[in-house]
Amino acid sequence: MAETPETPIEAAALETLTGGRTELPVDATTGDRNAQLLIDCIKAVVAIDPAFFFEGEINVNWADPKTGLTLLHLAAGYADRELFRLLLAHPDTDYTVQDGRGRFASTMAFVHGGDVAMGRLLVKKQGDQAREAGLILYGPGAGHIRLDDDDGGDIK
């Protein structure tokens, strides 16, 4: 089977997609490059057509099958406030999602992004959303567990 030749990307298109960044640090891993490309593409989509992002065309809670990282995890881990603001404004953003290693986006903000303000806001949003959904996030039996009362109704 013949290999598909790579299509060269025009410099102007690359600059538009990457917001002017055309190089990543030499020590960047493939995962870093892919994550940054995803972030840059989302920003480019919003710049071109915000409705595509905000009206359900993009699943903002999609998790990478290998790592479990979502856009929110990436925004927090890279301390990318522009993407973070977009996700805060999106009505479907799930603040309670954990990646494949059990980390919340708030953890990513504190540990990897070094952004205390972002981390604190994520902890608040995560707690509020968990309470509304009846989820236990910490302690024994934590995870996406819905609590039901004896009558089968949800406990608030």
mmCIF file with all atom_site columns, C-alpha atoms in Angstrom:
data_model
loop_
_atom_site.group_PDB
_atom_site.id
_atom_site.type_symbol
_atom_site.label_atom_id
_atom_site.label_alt_id
_atom_site.label_comp_id
_atom_site.label_asym_id
_atom_site.label_entity_id
_atom_site.label_seq_id
_atom_site.pdbx_PDB_ins_code
_atom_site.Cartn_x
_atom_site.Cartn_y
_atom_site.Cartn_z
_atom_site.occupancy
_atom_site.B_iso_or_equiv
_atom_site.pdbx_formal_charge
_atom_site.auth_seq_id
_atom_site.auth_comp_id
_atom_site.auth_asym_id
_atom_site.auth_atom_id
_atom_site.pdbx_PDB_model_num
ATOM 1   C CA . MET A 1 1   ? 0.000   0.000  0.000  1.00 0.00 ? 1   MET A CA 1
ATOM 2   C CA . ALA A 1 2   ? 1.413   3.384  -0.980 1.00 0.00 ? 2   ALA A CA 1
ATOM 3   C CA . GLU A 1 3   ? 1.972   6.009  1.675  1.00 0.00 ? 3   GLU A CA 1
ATOM 4   C CA . THR A 1 4   ? -0.158  9.103  1.500  1.00 0.00 ? 4   THR A CA 1
ATOM 5   C CA . PRO A 1 5   ? 2.100   12.080 0.848  1.00 0.00 ? 5   PRO A CA 1
ATOM 6   C CA . GLU A 1 6   ? 1.999   14.788 3.499  1.00 0.00 ? 6   GLU A CA 1
ATOM 7   C CA . THR A 1 7   ? 0.202   17.912 2.419  1.00 0.00 ? 7   THR A CA 1
ATOM 8   C CA . PRO A 1 8   ? 2.345   20.938 3.186  1.00 0.00 ? 8   PRO A CA 1
ATOM 9   C CA . ILE A 1 9   ? 0.652   23.567 5.313  1.00 0.00 ? 9   ILE A CA 1
ATOM 10  C CA . GLU A 1 10  ? 0.874   27.098 3.997  1.00 0.00 ? 10  GLU A CA 1
ATOM 11  C CA . ALA A 1 11  ? 2.737   29.464 6.320  1.00 0.00 ? 11  ALA A CA 1
ATOM 12  C CA . ALA A 1 12  ? -0.227  31.874 6.497  1.00 0.00 ? 12  ALA A CA 1
ATOM 13  C CA . ALA A 1 13  ? -2.628  29.058 7.449  1.00 0.00 ? 13  ALA A CA 1
ATOM 14  C CA . LEU A 1 14  ? -0.234  27.759 10.086 1.00 0.00 ? 14  LEU A CA 1
ATOM 15  C CA . GLU A 1 15  ? 0.133   31.239 11.560 1.00 0.00 ? 15  GLU A CA 1
ATOM 16  C CA . THR A 1 16  ? -3.665  31.608 11.695 1.00 0.00 ? 16  THR A CA 1
ATOM 17  C CA . LEU A 1 17  ? -4.126  28.221 13.392 1.00 0.00 ? 17  LEU A CA 1
ATOM 18  C CA . THR A 1 18  ? -1.355  28.715 15.904 1.00 0.00 ? 18  THR A CA 1
ATOM 19  C CA . GLY A 1 19  ? -1.908  32.365 16.715 1.00 0.00 ? 19  GLY A CA 1
ATOM 20  C CA . GLY A 1 20  ? 1.533   33.243 15.391 1.00 0.00 ? 20  GLY A CA 1
ATOM 21  C CA . ARG A 1 21  ? 3.343   30.429 17.213 1.00 0.00 ? 21  ARG A CA 1
ATOM 22  C CA . THR A 1 22  ? 5.032   28.318 14.578 1.00 0.00 ? 22  THR A CA 1
ATOM 23  C CA . GLU A 1 23  ? 7.504   26.491 16.814 1.00 0.00 ? 23  GLU A CA 1
ATOM 24  C CA . LEU A 1 24  ? 7.217   24.631 20.082 1.00 0.00 ? 24  LEU A CA 1
ATOM 25  C CA . PRO A 1 25  ? 10.025  24.225 22.604 1.00 0.00 ? 25  PRO A CA 1
ATOM 26  C CA . VAL A 1 26  ? 12.672  21.728 21.525 1.00 0.00 ? 26  VAL A CA 1
ATOM 27  C CA . ASP A 1 27  ? 11.913  19.525 24.527 1.00 0.00 ? 27  ASP A CA 1
ATOM 28  C CA . ALA A 1 28  ? 8.169   19.400 23.806 1.00 0.00 ? 28  ALA A CA 1
ATOM 29  C CA . THR A 1 29  ? 6.821   15.867 23.614 1.00 0.00 ? 29  THR A CA 1
ATOM 30  C CA . THR A 1 30  ? 4.499   14.633 20.901 1.00 0.00 ? 30  THR A CA 1
ATOM 31  C CA . GLY A 1 31  ? 1.671   14.842 23.444 1.00 0.00 ? 31  GLY A CA 1
ATOM 32  C CA . ASP A 1 32  ? 2.544   18.471 24.136 1.00 0.00 ? 32  ASP A CA 1
ATOM 33  C CA . ARG A 1 33  ? 2.543   19.256 20.419 1.00 0.00 ? 33  ARG A CA 1
ATOM 34  C CA . ASN A 1 34  ? -0.787  17.533 19.889 1.00 0.00 ? 34  ASN A CA 1
ATOM 35  C CA . ALA A 1 35  ? -2.350  19.235 22.908 1.00 0.00 ? 35  ALA A CA 1
ATOM 36  C CA . GLN A 1 36  ? -1.117  22.641 21.832 1.00 0.00 ? 36  GLN A CA 1
ATOM 37  C CA . LEU A 1 37  ? -2.346  22.064 18.283 1.00 0.00 ? 37  LEU A CA 1
ATOM 38  C CA . LEU A 1 38  ? -5.792  21.120 19.620 1.00 0.00 ? 38  LEU A CA 1
ATOM 39  C CA . ILE A 1 39  ? -5.894  24.243 21.802 1.00 0.00 ? 39  ILE A CA 1
ATOM 40  C CA . ASP A 1 40  ? -4.821  26.445 18.905 1.00 0.00 ? 40  ASP A CA 1
ATOM 41  C CA . CYS A 1 41  ? -7.390  24.870 16.579 1.00 0.00 ? 41  CYS A CA 1
ATOM 42  C CA . ILE A 1 42  ? -10.209 25.451 19.086 1.00 0.00 ? 42  ILE A CA 1
ATOM 43  C CA . LYS A 1 43  ? -9.175  29.092 19.422 1.00 0.00 ? 43  LYS A CA 1
ATOM 44  C CA . ALA A 1 44  ? -9.062  29.430 15.636 1.00 0.00 ? 44  ALA A CA 1
ATOM 45  C CA . VAL A 1 45  ? -12.553 27.928 15.323 1.00 0.00 ? 45  VAL A CA 1
ATOM 46  C CA . VAL A 1 46  ? -13.916 30.377 17.885 1.00 0.00 ? 46  VAL A CA 1
ATOM 47  C CA . ALA A 1 47  ? -12.205 33.276 16.130 1.00 0.00 ? 47  ALA A CA 1
ATOM 48  C CA . ILE A 1 48  ? -13.737 32.261 12.796 1.00 0.00 ? 48  ILE A CA 1
ATOM 49  C CA . ASP A 1 49  ? -17.200 31.150 13.960 1.00 0.00 ? 49  ASP A CA 1
ATOM 50  C CA . PRO A 1 50  ? -18.037 31.283 17.701 1.00 0.00 ? 50  PRO A CA 1
ATOM 51  C CA . ALA A 1 51  ? -21.425 29.625 17.071 1.00 0.00 ? 51  ALA A CA 1
ATOM 52  C CA . PHE A 1 52  ? -19.655 26.444 15.980 1.00 0.00 ? 52  PHE A CA 1
ATOM 53  C CA . PHE A 1 53  ? -18.094 26.191 19.445 1.00 0.00 ? 53  PHE A CA 1
ATOM 54  C CA . PHE A 1 54  ? -20.987 27.433 21.562 1.00 0.00 ? 54  PHE A CA 1
ATOM 55  C CA . GLU A 1 55  ? -23.964 25.802 19.848 1.00 0.00 ? 55  GLU A CA 1
ATOM 56  C CA . GLY A 1 56  ? -23.157 22.143 20.348 1.00 0.00 ? 56  GLY A CA 1
ATOM 57  C CA . GLU A 1 57  ? -21.011 21.422 17.315 1.00 0.00 ? 57  GLU A CA 1
ATOM 58  C CA . ILE A 1 58  ? -17.979 20.625 19.493 1.00 0.00 ? 58  ILE A CA 1
ATOM 59  C CA . ASN A 1 59  ? -18.083 18.253 22.458 1.00 0.00 ? 59  ASN A CA 1
ATOM 60  C CA . VAL A 1 60  ? -16.159 20.348 24.999 1.00 0.00 ? 60  VAL A CA 1
ATOM 61  C CA . ASN A 1 61  ? -16.002 17.384 27.396 1.00 0.00 ? 61  ASN A CA 1
ATOM 62  C CA . TRP A 1 62  ? -14.410 14.962 24.934 1.00 0.00 ? 62  TRP A CA 1
ATOM 63  C CA . ALA A 1 63  ? -11.612 13.081 26.662 1.00 0.00 ? 63  ALA A CA 1
ATOM 64  C CA . ASP A 1 64  ? -8.502  11.826 24.904 1.00 0.00 ? 64  ASP A CA 1
ATOM 65  C CA . PRO A 1 65  ? -8.888  8.024  24.887 1.00 0.00 ? 65  PRO A CA 1
ATOM 66  C CA . LYS A 1 66  ? -5.260  7.506  25.881 1.00 0.00 ? 66  LYS A CA 1
ATOM 67  C CA . THR A 1 67  ? -4.913  10.079 28.686 1.00 0.00 ? 67  THR A CA 1
ATOM 68  C CA . GLY A 1 68  ? -8.477  11.035 29.608 1.00 0.00 ? 68  GLY A CA 1
ATOM 69  C CA . LEU A 1 69  ? -7.527  14.713 29.329 1.00 0.00 ? 69  LEU A CA 1
ATOM 70  C CA . THR A 1 70  ? -10.285 17.107 28.316 1.00 0.00 ? 70  THR A CA 1
ATOM 71  C CA . LEU A 1 71  ? -10.027 20.645 26.949 1.00 0.00 ? 71  LEU A CA 1
ATOM 72  C CA . LEU A 1 72  ? -10.556 21.891 30.505 1.00 0.00 ? 72  LEU A CA 1
ATOM 73  C CA . HIS A 1 73  ? -7.629  19.787 31.757 1.00 0.00 ? 73  HIS A CA 1
ATOM 74  C CA . LEU A 1 74  ? -5.452  21.168 28.952 1.00 0.00 ? 74  LEU A CA 1
ATOM 75  C CA . ALA A 1 75  ? -6.470  24.775 29.556 1.00 0.00 ? 75  ALA A CA 1
ATOM 76  C CA . ALA A 1 76  ? -5.698  24.348 33.265 1.00 0.00 ? 76  ALA A CA 1
ATOM 77  C CA . GLY A 1 77  ? -2.472  22.408 32.769 1.00 0.00 ? 77  GLY A CA 1
ATOM 78  C CA . TYR A 1 78  ? -1.086  24.953 30.319 1.00 0.00 ? 78  TYR A CA 1
ATOM 79  C CA . ALA A 1 79  ? -2.551  27.892 32.290 1.00 0.00 ? 79  ALA A CA 1
ATOM 80  C CA . ASP A 1 80  ? -4.198  28.985 29.048 1.00 0.00 ? 80  ASP A CA 1
ATOM 81  C CA . ARG A 1 81  ? -6.596  31.667 30.255 1.00 0.00 ? 81  ARG A CA 1
ATOM 82  C CA . GLU A 1 82  ? -8.016  32.368 26.800 1.00 0.00 ? 82  GLU A CA 1
ATOM 83  C CA . LEU A 1 83  ? -9.222  28.781 26.370 1.00 0.00 ? 83  LEU A CA 1
ATOM 84  C CA . PHE A 1 84  ? -10.253 28.689 30.036 1.00 0.00 ? 84  PHE A CA 1
ATOM 85  C CA . ARG A 1 85  ? -12.540 31.726 29.539 1.00 0.00 ? 85  ARG A CA 1
ATOM 86  C CA . LEU A 1 86  ? -14.134 30.057 26.516 1.00 0.00 ? 86  LEU A CA 1
ATOM 87  C CA . LEU A 1 87  ? -14.826 26.911 28.540 1.00 0.00 ? 87  LEU A CA 1
ATOM 88  C CA . LEU A 1 88  ? -16.240 28.928 31.454 1.00 0.00 ? 88  LEU A CA 1
ATOM 89  C CA . ALA A 1 89  ? -18.671 30.545 29.025 1.00 0.00 ? 89  ALA A CA 1
ATOM 90  C CA . HIS A 1 90  ? -19.726 27.207 27.498 1.00 0.00 ? 90  HIS A CA 1
ATOM 91  C CA . PRO A 1 91  ? -22.908 25.831 29.129 1.00 0.00 ? 91  PRO A CA 1
ATOM 92  C CA . ASP A 1 92  ? -21.875 22.165 28.729 1.00 0.00 ? 92  ASP A CA 1
ATOM 93  C CA . THR A 1 93  ? -18.460 22.295 30.424 1.00 0.00 ? 93  THR A CA 1
ATOM 94  C CA . ASP A 1 94  ? -18.162 19.505 33.003 1.00 0.00 ? 94  ASP A CA 1
ATOM 95  C CA . TYR A 1 95  ? -15.898 20.552 35.876 1.00 0.00 ? 95  TYR A CA 1
ATOM 96  C CA . THR A 1 96  ? -16.140 17.159 37.604 1.00 0.00 ? 96  THR A CA 1
ATOM 97  C CA . VAL A 1 97  ? -14.399 15.062 34.938 1.00 0.00 ? 97  VAL A CA 1
ATOM 98  C CA . GLN A 1 98  ? -11.239 13.251 35.984 1.00 0.00 ? 98  GLN A CA 1
ATOM 99  C CA . ASP A 1 99  ? -8.475  12.266 33.568 1.00 0.00 ? 99  ASP A CA 1
ATOM 100 C CA . GLY A 1 100 ? -7.080  8.744  33.287 1.00 0.00 ? 100 GLY A CA 1
ATOM 101 C CA . ARG A 1 101 ? -4.921  9.343  36.370 1.00 0.00 ? 101 ARG A CA 1
ATOM 102 C CA . GLY A 1 102 ? -7.828  10.576 38.505 1.00 0.00 ? 102 GLY A CA 1
ATOM 103 C CA . ARG A 1 103 ? -6.902  14.268 38.309 1.00 0.00 ? 103 ARG A CA 1
ATOM 104 C CA . PHE A 1 104 ? -9.459  17.045 38.117 1.00 0.00 ? 104 PHE A CA 1
ATOM 105 C CA . ALA A 1 105 ? -8.817  20.151 36.024 1.00 0.00 ? 105 ALA A CA 1
ATOM 106 C CA . SER A 1 106 ? -8.329  22.063 39.284 1.00 0.00 ? 106 SER A CA 1
ATOM 107 C CA . THR A 1 107 ? -5.382  19.793 40.119 1.00 0.00 ? 107 THR A CA 1
ATOM 108 C CA . MET A 1 108 ? -3.909  20.471 36.692 1.00 0.00 ? 108 MET A CA 1
ATOM 109 C CA . ALA A 1 109 ? -4.175  24.231 37.272 1.00 0.00 ? 109 ALA A CA 1
ATOM 110 C CA . PHE A 1 110 ? -2.412  24.086 40.639 1.00 0.00 ? 110 PHE A CA 1
ATOM 111 C CA . VAL A 1 111 ? 0.254   21.482 39.876 1.00 0.00 ? 111 VAL A CA 1
ATOM 112 C CA . HIS A 1 112 ? 1.066   21.865 36.186 1.00 0.00 ? 112 HIS A CA 1
ATOM 113 C CA . GLY A 1 113 ? -0.244  25.303 35.262 1.00 0.00 ? 113 GLY A CA 1
ATOM 114 C CA . GLY A 1 114 ? 0.910   27.019 38.427 1.00 0.00 ? 114 GLY A CA 1
ATOM 115 C CA . ASP A 1 115 ? -2.197  29.222 38.247 1.00 0.00 ? 115 ASP A CA 1
ATOM 116 C CA . VAL A 1 116 ? -3.638  29.487 41.751 1.00 0.00 ? 116 VAL A CA 1
ATOM 117 C CA . ALA A 1 117 ? -6.521  31.779 40.737 1.00 0.00 ? 117 ALA A CA 1
ATOM 118 C CA . MET A 1 118 ? -7.612  29.387 37.990 1.00 0.00 ? 118 MET A CA 1
ATOM 119 C CA . GLY A 1 119 ? -7.293  26.440 40.367 1.00 0.00 ? 119 GLY A CA 1
ATOM 120 C CA . ARG A 1 120 ? -9.430  28.101 43.030 1.00 0.00 ? 120 ARG A CA 1
ATOM 121 C CA . LEU A 1 121 ? -12.158 28.992 40.553 1.00 0.00 ? 121 LEU A CA 1
ATOM 122 C CA . LEU A 1 122 ? -12.114 25.431 39.212 1.00 0.00 ? 122 LEU A CA 1
ATOM 123 C CA . VAL A 1 123 ? -12.456 24.003 42.739 1.00 0.00 ? 123 VAL A CA 1
ATOM 124 C CA . LYS A 1 124 ? -15.496 26.231 43.299 1.00 0.00 ? 124 LYS A CA 1
ATOM 125 C CA . LYS A 1 125 ? -17.099 25.364 39.937 1.00 0.00 ? 125 LYS A CA 1
ATOM 126 C CA . GLN A 1 126 ? -16.333 21.670 40.464 1.00 0.00 ? 126 GLN A CA 1
ATOM 127 C CA . GLY A 1 127 ? -17.918 21.667 43.938 1.00 0.00 ? 127 GLY A CA 1
ATOM 128 C CA . ASP A 1 128 ? -20.986 23.599 42.805 1.00 0.00 ? 128 ASP A CA 1
ATOM 129 C CA . GLN A 1 129 ? -21.540 21.289 39.842 1.00 0.00 ? 129 GLN A CA 1
ATOM 130 C CA . ALA A 1 130 ? -21.002 18.174 41.977 1.00 0.00 ? 130 ALA A CA 1
ATOM 131 C CA . ARG A 1 131 ? -23.549 19.335 44.571 1.00 0.00 ? 131 ARG A CA 1
ATOM 132 C CA . GLU A 1 132 ? -26.120 20.095 41.855 1.00 0.00 ? 132 GLU A CA 1
ATOM 133 C CA . ALA A 1 133 ? -25.636 16.619 40.372 1.00 0.00 ? 133 ALA A CA 1
ATOM 134 C CA . GLY A 1 134 ? -25.454 14.802 43.728 1.00 0.00 ? 134 GLY A CA 1
ATOM 135 C CA . LEU A 1 135 ? -21.910 13.560 43.120 1.00 0.00 ? 135 LEU A CA 1
ATOM 136 C CA . ILE A 1 136 ? -19.289 12.596 45.687 1.00 0.00 ? 136 ILE A CA 1
ATOM 137 C CA . LEU A 1 137 ? -15.890 13.791 44.479 1.00 0.00 ? 137 LEU A CA 1
ATOM 138 C CA . TYR A 1 138 ? -13.606 13.067 47.435 1.00 0.00 ? 138 TYR A CA 1
ATOM 139 C CA . GLY A 1 139 ? -13.257 10.394 50.084 1.00 0.00 ? 139 GLY A CA 1
ATOM 140 C CA . PRO A 1 140 ? -14.336 6.745  50.190 1.00 0.00 ? 140 PRO A CA 1
ATOM 141 C CA . GLY A 1 141 ? -16.564 5.812  47.297 1.00 0.00 ? 141 GLY A CA 1
ATOM 142 C CA . ALA A 1 142 ? -15.712 8.981  45.407 1.00 0.00 ? 142 ALA A CA 1
ATOM 143 C CA . GLY A 1 143 ? -16.312 9.306  41.710 1.00 0.00 ? 143 GLY A CA 1
ATOM 144 C CA . HIS A 1 144 ? -19.291 9.982  39.533 1.00 0.00 ? 144 HIS A CA 1
ATOM 145 C CA . ILE A 1 145 ? -21.720 8.382  41.978 1.00 0.00 ? 145 ILE A CA 1
ATOM 146 C CA . ARG A 1 146 ? -25.276 9.651  42.160 1.00 0.00 ? 146 ARG A CA 1
ATOM 147 C CA . LEU A 1 147 ? -26.863 9.486  45.607 1.00 0.00 ? 147 LEU A CA 1
ATOM 148 C CA . ASP A 1 148 ? -30.466 8.330  45.792 1.00 0.00 ? 148 ASP A CA 1
ATOM 149 C CA . ASP A 1 149 ? -32.780 8.467  48.781 1.00 0.00 ? 149 ASP A CA 1
ATOM 150 C CA . ASP A 1 150 ? -34.870 5.459  49.876 1.00 0.00 ? 150 ASP A CA 1
ATOM 151 C CA . ASP A 1 151 ? -37.771 6.532  47.669 1.00 0.00 ? 151 ASP A CA 1
ATOM 152 C CA . GLY A 1 152 ? -35.635 6.494  44.511 1.00 0.00 ? 152 GLY A CA 1
ATOM 153 C CA . GLY A 1 153 ? -35.402 10.276 44.287 1.00 0.00 ? 153 GLY A CA 1
ATOM 154 C CA . ASP A 1 154 ? -32.174 12.177 44.059 1.00 0.00 ? 154 ASP A CA 1
ATOM 155 C CA . ILE A 1 155 ? -30.670 13.644 47.220 1.00 0.00 ? 155 ILE A CA 1
ATOM 156 C CA . LYS A 1 156 ? -29.811 17.303 46.817 1.00 0.00 ? 156 LYS A CA 1
#
